[in-house]
Amino acid sequence: MPPKKAAVPAKGGKDKPAKAKSGGKAKKKKWSKGKTRDKLNNAPLFDKTTYAKLYDEVPKYKLITPSIVSERLKVRGSLARFGLIELYEKGMIKLVDKHGSQVIYTRNADQVDPE
């Protein structure tokens, strides 16, 4: 009996491995859109109630920064900064440290009512 011949591949050249044959059938990876933050809807100007809160509540905080005031009163950071400068000039709060854009104030001990 003559030796068997090697199987001749079909048209198209060389034989491909099994993994390569199944290409195109798998679904593409879906990329996530990423985590989204809710848009802050902070007021660009003081209204009467917020301005009253600024004078009533803020001087009683132990730590006062523009970011804390902005978050609690729901006003923009620039507005909070100007409000704190106004309170400082009137002597209602005390300056602790000013470094670059970060300003830290605290309450005046003589103006706060003991609770």
C-alpha angles and dihedrals in degrees: 000000000000119000116270118256120237113257110269111227118241122253115305103059128258127026114257124218118258094255093055092052093060095054117129094030095084118086119247119251113263112224117220118242090233129241114308125208122217113253112251112235099203121168116253093207136035117255121199096266095047092046090052090050089051091058097038106039109022097063087057095057114105093215118032123188131153090250093054092048091046092052098044099041095036094233130132119272095245090052091049090051093053091045091054092049088053092050091048093051090051090051096243095123133030126233114237103173139348118195122160108308095339113093122179124197133175135196123275108251093214095054101047117093113230109243 
